GROMACS .gro file of C-alpha atoms in nm:
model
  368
    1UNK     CA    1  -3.326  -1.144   2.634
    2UNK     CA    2  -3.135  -1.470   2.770
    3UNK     CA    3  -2.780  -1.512   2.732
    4UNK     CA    4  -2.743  -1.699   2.401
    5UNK     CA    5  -2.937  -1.434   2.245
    6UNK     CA    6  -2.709  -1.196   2.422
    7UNK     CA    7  -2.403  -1.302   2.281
    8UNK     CA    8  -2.539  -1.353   1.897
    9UNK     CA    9  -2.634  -0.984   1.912
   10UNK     CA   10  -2.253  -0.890   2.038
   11UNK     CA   11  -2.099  -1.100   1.775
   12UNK     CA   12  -2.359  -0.928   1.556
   13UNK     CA   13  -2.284  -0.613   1.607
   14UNK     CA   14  -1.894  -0.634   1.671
   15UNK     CA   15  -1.919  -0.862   1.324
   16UNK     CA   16  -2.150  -0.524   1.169
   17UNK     CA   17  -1.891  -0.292   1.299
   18UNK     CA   18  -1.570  -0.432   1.176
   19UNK     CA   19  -1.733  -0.490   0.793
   20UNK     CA   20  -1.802  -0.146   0.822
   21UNK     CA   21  -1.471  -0.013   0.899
   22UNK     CA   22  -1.331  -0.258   0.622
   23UNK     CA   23  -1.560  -0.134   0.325
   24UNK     CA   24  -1.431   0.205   0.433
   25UNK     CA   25  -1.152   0.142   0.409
   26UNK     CA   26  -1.115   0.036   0.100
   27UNK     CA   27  -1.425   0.268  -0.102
   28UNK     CA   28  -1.243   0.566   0.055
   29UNK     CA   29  -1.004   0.767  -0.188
   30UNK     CA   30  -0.633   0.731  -0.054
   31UNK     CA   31  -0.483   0.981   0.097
   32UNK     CA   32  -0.078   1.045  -0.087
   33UNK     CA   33   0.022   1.261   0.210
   34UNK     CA   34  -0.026   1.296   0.583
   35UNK     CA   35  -0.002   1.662   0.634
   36UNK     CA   36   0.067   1.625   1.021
   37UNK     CA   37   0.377   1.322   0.981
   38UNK     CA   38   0.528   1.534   0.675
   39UNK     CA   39   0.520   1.249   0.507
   40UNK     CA   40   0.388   1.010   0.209
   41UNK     CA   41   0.161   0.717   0.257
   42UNK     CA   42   0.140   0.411   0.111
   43UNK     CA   43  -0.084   0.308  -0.150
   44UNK     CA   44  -0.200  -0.038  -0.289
   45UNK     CA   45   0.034  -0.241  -0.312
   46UNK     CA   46   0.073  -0.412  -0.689
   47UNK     CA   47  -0.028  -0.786  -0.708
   48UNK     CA   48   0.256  -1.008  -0.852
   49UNK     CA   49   0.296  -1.360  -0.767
   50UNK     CA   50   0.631  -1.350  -0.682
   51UNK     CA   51   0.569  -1.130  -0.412
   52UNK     CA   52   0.242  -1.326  -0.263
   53UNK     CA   53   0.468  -1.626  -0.290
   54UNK     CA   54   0.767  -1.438  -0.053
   55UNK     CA   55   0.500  -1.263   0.186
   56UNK     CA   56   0.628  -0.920   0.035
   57UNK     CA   57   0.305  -0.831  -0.051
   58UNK     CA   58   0.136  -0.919   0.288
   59UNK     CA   59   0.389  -0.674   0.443
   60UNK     CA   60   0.301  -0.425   0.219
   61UNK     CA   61  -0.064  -0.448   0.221
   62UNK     CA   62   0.021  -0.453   0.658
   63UNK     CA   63   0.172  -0.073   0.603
   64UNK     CA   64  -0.101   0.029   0.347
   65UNK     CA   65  -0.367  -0.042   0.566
   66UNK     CA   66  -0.207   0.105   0.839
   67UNK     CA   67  -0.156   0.433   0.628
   68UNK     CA   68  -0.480   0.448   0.439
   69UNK     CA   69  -0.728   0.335   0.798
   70UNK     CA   70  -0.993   0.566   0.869
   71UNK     CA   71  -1.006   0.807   1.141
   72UNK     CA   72  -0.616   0.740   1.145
   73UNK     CA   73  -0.485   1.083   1.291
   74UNK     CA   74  -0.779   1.034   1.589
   75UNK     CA   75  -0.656   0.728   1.639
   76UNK     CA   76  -0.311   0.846   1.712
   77UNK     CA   77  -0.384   1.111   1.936
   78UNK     CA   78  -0.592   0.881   2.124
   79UNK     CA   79  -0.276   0.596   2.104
   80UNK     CA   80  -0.013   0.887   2.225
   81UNK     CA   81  -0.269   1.049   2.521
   82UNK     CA   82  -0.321   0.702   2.637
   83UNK     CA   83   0.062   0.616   2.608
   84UNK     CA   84   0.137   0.932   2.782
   85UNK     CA   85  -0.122   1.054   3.015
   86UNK     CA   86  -0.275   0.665   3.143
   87UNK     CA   87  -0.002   0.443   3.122
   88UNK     CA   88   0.210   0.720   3.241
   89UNK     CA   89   0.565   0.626   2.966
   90UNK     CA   90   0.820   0.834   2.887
   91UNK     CA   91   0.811   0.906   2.504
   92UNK     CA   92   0.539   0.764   2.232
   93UNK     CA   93   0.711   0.634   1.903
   94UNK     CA   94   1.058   0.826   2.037
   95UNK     CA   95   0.860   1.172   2.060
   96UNK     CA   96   0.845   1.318   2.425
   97UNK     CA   97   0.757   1.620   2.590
   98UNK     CA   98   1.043   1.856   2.828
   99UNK     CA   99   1.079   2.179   2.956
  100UNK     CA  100   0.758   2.299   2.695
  101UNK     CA  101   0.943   2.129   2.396
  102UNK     CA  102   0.835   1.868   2.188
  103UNK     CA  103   1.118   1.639   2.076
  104UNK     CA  104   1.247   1.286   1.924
  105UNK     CA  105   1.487   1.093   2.080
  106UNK     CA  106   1.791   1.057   1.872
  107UNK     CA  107   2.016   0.749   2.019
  108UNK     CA  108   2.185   0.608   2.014
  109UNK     CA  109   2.544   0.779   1.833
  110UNK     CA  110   2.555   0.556   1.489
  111UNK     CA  111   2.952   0.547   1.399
  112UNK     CA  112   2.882   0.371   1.066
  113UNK     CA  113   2.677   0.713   1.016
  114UNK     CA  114   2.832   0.949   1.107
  115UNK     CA  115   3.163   0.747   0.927
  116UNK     CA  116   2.972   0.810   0.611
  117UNK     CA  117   2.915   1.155   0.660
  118UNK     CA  118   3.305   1.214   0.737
  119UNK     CA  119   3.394   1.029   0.409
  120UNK     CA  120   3.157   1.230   0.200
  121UNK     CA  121   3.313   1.550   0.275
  122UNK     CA  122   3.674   1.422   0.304
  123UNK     CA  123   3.623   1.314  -0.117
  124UNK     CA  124   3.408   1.601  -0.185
  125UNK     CA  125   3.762   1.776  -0.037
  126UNK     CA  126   3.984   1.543  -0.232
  127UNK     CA  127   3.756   1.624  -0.508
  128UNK     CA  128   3.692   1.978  -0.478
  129UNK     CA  129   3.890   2.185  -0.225
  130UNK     CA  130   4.225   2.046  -0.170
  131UNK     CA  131   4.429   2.247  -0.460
  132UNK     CA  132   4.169   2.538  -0.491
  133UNK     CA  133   4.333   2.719  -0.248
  134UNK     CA  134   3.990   2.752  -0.031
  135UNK     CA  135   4.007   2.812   0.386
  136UNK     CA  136   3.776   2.486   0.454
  137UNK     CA  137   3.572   2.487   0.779
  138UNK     CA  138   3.357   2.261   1.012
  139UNK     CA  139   3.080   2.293   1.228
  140UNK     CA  140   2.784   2.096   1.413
  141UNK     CA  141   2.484   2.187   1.528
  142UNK     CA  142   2.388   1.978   1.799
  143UNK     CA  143   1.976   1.867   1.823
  144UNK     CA  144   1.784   2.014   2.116
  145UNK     CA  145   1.843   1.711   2.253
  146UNK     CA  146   2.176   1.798   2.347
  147UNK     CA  147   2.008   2.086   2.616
  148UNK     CA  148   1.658   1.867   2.692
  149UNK     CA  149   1.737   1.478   2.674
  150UNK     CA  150   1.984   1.375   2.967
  151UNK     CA  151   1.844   1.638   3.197
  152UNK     CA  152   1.487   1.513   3.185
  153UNK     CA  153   1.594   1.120   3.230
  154UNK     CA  154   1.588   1.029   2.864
  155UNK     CA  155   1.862   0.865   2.660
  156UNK     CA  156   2.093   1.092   2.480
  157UNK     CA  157   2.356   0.973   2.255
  158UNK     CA  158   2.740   1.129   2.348
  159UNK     CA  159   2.740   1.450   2.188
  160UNK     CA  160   3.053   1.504   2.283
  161UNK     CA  161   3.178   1.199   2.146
  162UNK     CA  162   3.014   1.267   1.821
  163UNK     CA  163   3.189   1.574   1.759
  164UNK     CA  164   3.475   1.439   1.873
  165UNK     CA  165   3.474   1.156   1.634
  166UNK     CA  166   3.375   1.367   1.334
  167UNK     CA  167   3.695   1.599   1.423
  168UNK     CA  168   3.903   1.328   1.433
  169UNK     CA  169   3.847   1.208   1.099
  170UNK     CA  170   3.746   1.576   0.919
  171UNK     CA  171   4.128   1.724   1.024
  172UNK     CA  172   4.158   1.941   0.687
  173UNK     CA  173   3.869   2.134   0.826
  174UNK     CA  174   3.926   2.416   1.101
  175UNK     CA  175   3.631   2.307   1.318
  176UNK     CA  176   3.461   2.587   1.472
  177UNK     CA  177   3.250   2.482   1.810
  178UNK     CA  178   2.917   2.632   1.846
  179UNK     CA  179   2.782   2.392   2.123
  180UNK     CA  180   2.798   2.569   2.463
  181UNK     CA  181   2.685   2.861   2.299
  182UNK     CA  182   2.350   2.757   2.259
  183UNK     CA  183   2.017   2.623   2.469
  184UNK     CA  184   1.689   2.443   2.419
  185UNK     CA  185   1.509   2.795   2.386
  186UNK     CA  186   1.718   2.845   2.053
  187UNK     CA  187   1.517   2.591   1.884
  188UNK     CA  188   1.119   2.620   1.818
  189UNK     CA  189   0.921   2.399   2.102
  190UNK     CA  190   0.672   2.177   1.849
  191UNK     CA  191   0.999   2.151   1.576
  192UNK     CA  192   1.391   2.023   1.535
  193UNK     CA  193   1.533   2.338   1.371
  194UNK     CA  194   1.700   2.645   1.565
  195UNK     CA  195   1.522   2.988   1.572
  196UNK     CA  196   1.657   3.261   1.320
  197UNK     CA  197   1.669   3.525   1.549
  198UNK     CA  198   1.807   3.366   1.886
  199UNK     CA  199   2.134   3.252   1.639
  200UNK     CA  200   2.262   3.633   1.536
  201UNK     CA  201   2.582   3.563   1.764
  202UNK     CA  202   2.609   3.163   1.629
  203UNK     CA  203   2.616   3.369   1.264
  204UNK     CA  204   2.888   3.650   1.427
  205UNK     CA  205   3.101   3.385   1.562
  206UNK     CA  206   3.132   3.136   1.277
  207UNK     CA  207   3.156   3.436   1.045
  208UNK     CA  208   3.424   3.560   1.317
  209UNK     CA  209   3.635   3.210   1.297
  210UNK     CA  210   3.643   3.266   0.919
  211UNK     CA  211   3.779   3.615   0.923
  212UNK     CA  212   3.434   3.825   0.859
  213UNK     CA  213   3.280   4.075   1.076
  214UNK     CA  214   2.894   4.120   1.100
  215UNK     CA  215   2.749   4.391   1.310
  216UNK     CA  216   2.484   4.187   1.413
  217UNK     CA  217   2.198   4.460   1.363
  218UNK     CA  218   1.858   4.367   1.253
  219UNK     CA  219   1.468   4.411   1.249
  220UNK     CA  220   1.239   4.147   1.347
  221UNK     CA  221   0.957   4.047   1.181
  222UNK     CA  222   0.689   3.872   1.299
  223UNK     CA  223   0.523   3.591   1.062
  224UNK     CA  224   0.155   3.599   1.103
  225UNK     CA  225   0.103   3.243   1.029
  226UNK     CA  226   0.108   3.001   1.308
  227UNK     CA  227   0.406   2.718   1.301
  228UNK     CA  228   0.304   2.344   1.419
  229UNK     CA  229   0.660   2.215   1.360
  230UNK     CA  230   0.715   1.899   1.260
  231UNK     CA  231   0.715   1.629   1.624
  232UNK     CA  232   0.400   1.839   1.698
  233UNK     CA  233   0.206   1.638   1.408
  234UNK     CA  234   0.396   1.368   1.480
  235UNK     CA  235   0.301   1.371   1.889
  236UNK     CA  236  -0.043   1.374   1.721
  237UNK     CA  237  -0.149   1.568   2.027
  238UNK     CA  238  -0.310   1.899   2.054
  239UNK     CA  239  -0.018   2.167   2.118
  240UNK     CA  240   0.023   2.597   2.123
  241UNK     CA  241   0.209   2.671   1.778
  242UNK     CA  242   0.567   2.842   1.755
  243UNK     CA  243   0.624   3.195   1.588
  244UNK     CA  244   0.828   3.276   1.305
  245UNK     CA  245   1.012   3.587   1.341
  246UNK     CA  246   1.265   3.650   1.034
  247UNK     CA  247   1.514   3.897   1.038
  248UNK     CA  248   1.551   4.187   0.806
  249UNK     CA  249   1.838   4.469   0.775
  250UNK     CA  250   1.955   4.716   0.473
  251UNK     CA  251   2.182   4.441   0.345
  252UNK     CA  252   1.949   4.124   0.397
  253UNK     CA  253   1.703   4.331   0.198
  254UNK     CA  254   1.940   4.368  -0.087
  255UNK     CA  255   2.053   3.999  -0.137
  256UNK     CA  256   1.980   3.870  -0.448
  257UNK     CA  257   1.910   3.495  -0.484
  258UNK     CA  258   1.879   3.255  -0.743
  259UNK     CA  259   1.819   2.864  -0.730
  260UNK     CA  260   1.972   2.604  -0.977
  261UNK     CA  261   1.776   2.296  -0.870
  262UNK     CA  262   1.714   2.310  -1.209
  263UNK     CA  263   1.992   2.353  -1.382
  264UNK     CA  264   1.904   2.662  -1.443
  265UNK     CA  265   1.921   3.008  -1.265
  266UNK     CA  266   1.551   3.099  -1.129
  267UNK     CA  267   1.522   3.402  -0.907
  268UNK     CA  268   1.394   3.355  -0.606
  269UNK     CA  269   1.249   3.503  -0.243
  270UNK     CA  270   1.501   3.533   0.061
  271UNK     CA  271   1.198   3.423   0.267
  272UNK     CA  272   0.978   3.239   0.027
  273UNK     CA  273   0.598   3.341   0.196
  274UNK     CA  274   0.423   3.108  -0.013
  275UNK     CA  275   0.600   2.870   0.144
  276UNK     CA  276   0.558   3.016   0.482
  277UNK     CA  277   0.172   2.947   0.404
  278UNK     CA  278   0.236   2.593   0.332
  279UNK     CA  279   0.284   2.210   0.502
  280UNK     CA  280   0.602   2.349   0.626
  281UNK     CA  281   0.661   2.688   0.757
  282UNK     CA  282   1.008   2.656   0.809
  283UNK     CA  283   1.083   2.579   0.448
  284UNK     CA  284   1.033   2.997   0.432
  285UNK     CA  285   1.406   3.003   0.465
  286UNK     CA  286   1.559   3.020   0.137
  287UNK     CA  287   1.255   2.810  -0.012
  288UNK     CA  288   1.318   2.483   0.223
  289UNK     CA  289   1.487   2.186   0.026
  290UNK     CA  290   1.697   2.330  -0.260
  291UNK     CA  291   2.007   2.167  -0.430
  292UNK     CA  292   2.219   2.510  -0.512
  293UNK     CA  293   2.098   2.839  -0.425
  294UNK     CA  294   2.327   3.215  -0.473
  295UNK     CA  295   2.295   3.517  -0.248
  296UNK     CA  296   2.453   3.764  -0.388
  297UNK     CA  297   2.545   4.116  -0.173
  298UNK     CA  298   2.531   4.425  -0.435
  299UNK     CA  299   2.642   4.643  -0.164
  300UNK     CA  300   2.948   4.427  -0.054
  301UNK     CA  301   3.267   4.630   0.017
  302UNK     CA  302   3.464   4.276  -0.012
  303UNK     CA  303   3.515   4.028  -0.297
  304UNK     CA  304   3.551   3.722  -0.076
  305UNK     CA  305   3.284   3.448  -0.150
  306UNK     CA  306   3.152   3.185   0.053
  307UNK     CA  307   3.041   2.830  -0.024
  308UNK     CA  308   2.818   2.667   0.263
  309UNK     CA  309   2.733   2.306   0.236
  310UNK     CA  310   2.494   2.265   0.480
  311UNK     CA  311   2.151   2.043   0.560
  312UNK     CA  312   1.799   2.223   0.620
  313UNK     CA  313   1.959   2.419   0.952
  314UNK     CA  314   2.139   2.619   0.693
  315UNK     CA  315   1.817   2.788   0.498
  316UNK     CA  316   1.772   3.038   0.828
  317UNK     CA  317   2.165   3.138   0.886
  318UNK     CA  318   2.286   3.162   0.578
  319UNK     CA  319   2.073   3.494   0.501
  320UNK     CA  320   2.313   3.640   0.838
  321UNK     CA  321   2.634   3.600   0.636
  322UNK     CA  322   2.549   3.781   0.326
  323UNK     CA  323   2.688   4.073   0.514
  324UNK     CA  324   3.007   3.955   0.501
  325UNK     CA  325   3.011   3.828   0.115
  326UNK     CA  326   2.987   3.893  -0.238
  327UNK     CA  327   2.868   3.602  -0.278
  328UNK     CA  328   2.738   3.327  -0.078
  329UNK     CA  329   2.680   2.960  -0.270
  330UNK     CA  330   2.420   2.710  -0.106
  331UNK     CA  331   2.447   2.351  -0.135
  332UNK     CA  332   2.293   2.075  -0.009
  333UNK     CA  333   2.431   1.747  -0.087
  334UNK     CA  334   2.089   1.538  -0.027
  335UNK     CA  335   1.983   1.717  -0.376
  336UNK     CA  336   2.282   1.719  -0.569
  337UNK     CA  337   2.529   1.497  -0.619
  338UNK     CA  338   2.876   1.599  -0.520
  339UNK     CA  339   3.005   1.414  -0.764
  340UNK     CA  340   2.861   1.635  -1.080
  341UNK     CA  341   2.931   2.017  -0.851
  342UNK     CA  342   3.221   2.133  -1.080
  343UNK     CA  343   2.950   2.132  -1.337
  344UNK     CA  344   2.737   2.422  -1.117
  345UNK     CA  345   3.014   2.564  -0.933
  346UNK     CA  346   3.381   2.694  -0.972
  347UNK     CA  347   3.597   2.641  -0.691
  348UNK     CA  348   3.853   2.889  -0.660
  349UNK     CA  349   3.950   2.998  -0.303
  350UNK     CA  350   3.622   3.063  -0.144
  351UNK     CA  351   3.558   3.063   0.247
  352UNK     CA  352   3.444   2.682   0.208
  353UNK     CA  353   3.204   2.614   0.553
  354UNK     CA  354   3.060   2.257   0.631
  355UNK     CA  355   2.760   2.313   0.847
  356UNK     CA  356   2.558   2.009   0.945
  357UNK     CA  357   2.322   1.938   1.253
  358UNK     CA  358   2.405   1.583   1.470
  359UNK     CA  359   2.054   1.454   1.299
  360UNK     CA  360   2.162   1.449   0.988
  361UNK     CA  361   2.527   1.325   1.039
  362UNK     CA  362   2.386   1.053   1.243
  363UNK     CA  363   2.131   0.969   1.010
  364UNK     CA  364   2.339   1.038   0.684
  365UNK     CA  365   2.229   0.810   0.434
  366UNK     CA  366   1.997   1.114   0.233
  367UNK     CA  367   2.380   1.273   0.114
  368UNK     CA  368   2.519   1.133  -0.182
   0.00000   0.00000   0.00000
């Protein structure tokens, strides 16, 4: 074969191989959801002139093909082992690997966010708390980056600062500070949320700061479904899944709970298994992403209620406080808007707790 033959049967093929990939592309049904980003993908876009004439719809059809290509999840893995393992980098796409956890890289501190965040609760205050007669408390969960980031040579926004600047600005709150009370091992290795039962003494001291004692005695169970947390699918590597354990007691066994994400009351699970079977483990905890849940304590020997507005951290403590309530209202602002809660709630001296991880309050755009 001499070389001019040589080179039409390259172009050939290459030519052969690229139609291919493009006519599956587009005769293979699109995929709404990647299971392993937790996240939906783009579809086709619509043709309108207007947006061929500005280039919108190039841009667009750029991220739906990128979305919708075939053999996209391999093609990741292969993209994060070679980013990792051959060209030796730190992090792929902001996700890196420390001390056996898998996490993202949040920097750097974002004052317009976390600005936003403090003026959302100071009106839902004005609103809300400030003639209710309420006790109103703060507190912030700091990321696993906090314990994993700076130590392993990766940048790690000012924690300290953070809280700092949310104090500052959130003084009608009694701030209660959790964050030398906790370590990288409290959180799951392959996700960004804390582990229920290595927080029992977070739940005791917050409960402690607001004037409730609990006695901090429960059962752990075991959930028999492995967890790939949520960087795990988004490392797009191979990785050993995380166990659920969920804590149980006499009280905690009681609770009753009821959701209003729909505007009306629907009984629900404490630890919602068909959930725990689903895209999301995690979202076991008081069903996942809810706009206003109850747990109420038949068995209370106190009256005192609690309202906690908190962000997806919140679904695994809030089950430790029931001990200490009547009545414990959940609310989380990226469902509801605060503006329309006097129609769903009654505030009337209730504990009143603010609980919020740094993700979310540097990243706060979701709460309205």
């Amino acid at each position: 074969m001499n070389e001019k033959t040589k080179n039409l049967f390259t172009v050939c093929l290459l030519g052969a191989l690229l139609l291919s990939i493009a006519l599956f592309c587009w005769l293979k049904p699109q995929d709404d959801f990647s299971d392993s980003e937790r996240r939906v993908l783009a579809q086709f876009p619509q043709i309108k002139w207007e947006k061929v004439l500005s280039a919108k719809w190039m841009s667009e059809f750029e991220t739906y093909a990128l979305d919708q290509f075939p053999l996209r999840d391999d093609f990741r893995a292969l993209k994060s082992a070679a980013s990792l393992y051959v060209l030796n980098q730190k992090d792929t796409h902001d996700i890196f690997m420390a001390d056996g956890h898998i996490s993202k890289l949040e920097y750097p501190m974002k004052e317009d966010m976390l600005t936003y965040s403090a003026d959302l609760f100071n009106s839902i205050y004005d609103k809300y708390l400030k003639d209710s007669g309420s006790n109103v408390y703060f507190s912030i969960i700091p990321d696993k980056n906090a314990y994993l980031a700076k130590e392993n040579g990766y940048l790690s926004m000012d924690y300290k600062k953070a809280i700092e600047f949310m104090k500052e600005r959130t003084r009608f709150m009694e701030f209660i500070d959790i964050s030398d009370m906790l370590s990288a091992d409290d959180f799951y290795y392959t996700d960004t949320h804390w582990r229920q039962e290595k927080i029992t003494h977070i739940a005791s001291f917050i409960a402690g700061n607001m004037g409730v004692e609990l006695k901090d005695e429960y059962t752990q169970n075991v959930l028999d479904i492995p967890f790939y947390g949520v960087y795990c699918g988004q490392l797009a590597l191979p990785q050993k899944p995380d166990t659920i354990i969920y804590l149980t007691n006499d009280t905690i066994d009681d609770l009753i709970v009821t959701s209003y994400s729909t505007g009306k009351p629907v009984p629900q699970s404490l630890y919602n298994m068909e959930k725990a079977g689903g895209k999301d483990a995690y979202e076991m905890f008081l069903s996942g992403a809810e706009a206003i849940v109850t747990i109420e304590n038949p068995n209370a020997s106190t009256d005192k209620e609690l309202i906690l507005f908190r962000d997806s951290f919140g679904g695994s403590i809030a089950p430790l406080f029931g001990e200490g309530y009547k009545k414990i209202t959940v609310v989380d602002v990226r469902y509801v808007r605060s503006q329309v809660l006097d129609q769903f709630i009654e505030f009337n001296g209730q504990d009143v707790l603010f609980l919020y991880s740094t993700v979310l309050l540097n990243n706060s755009l979701a709460m309205k």
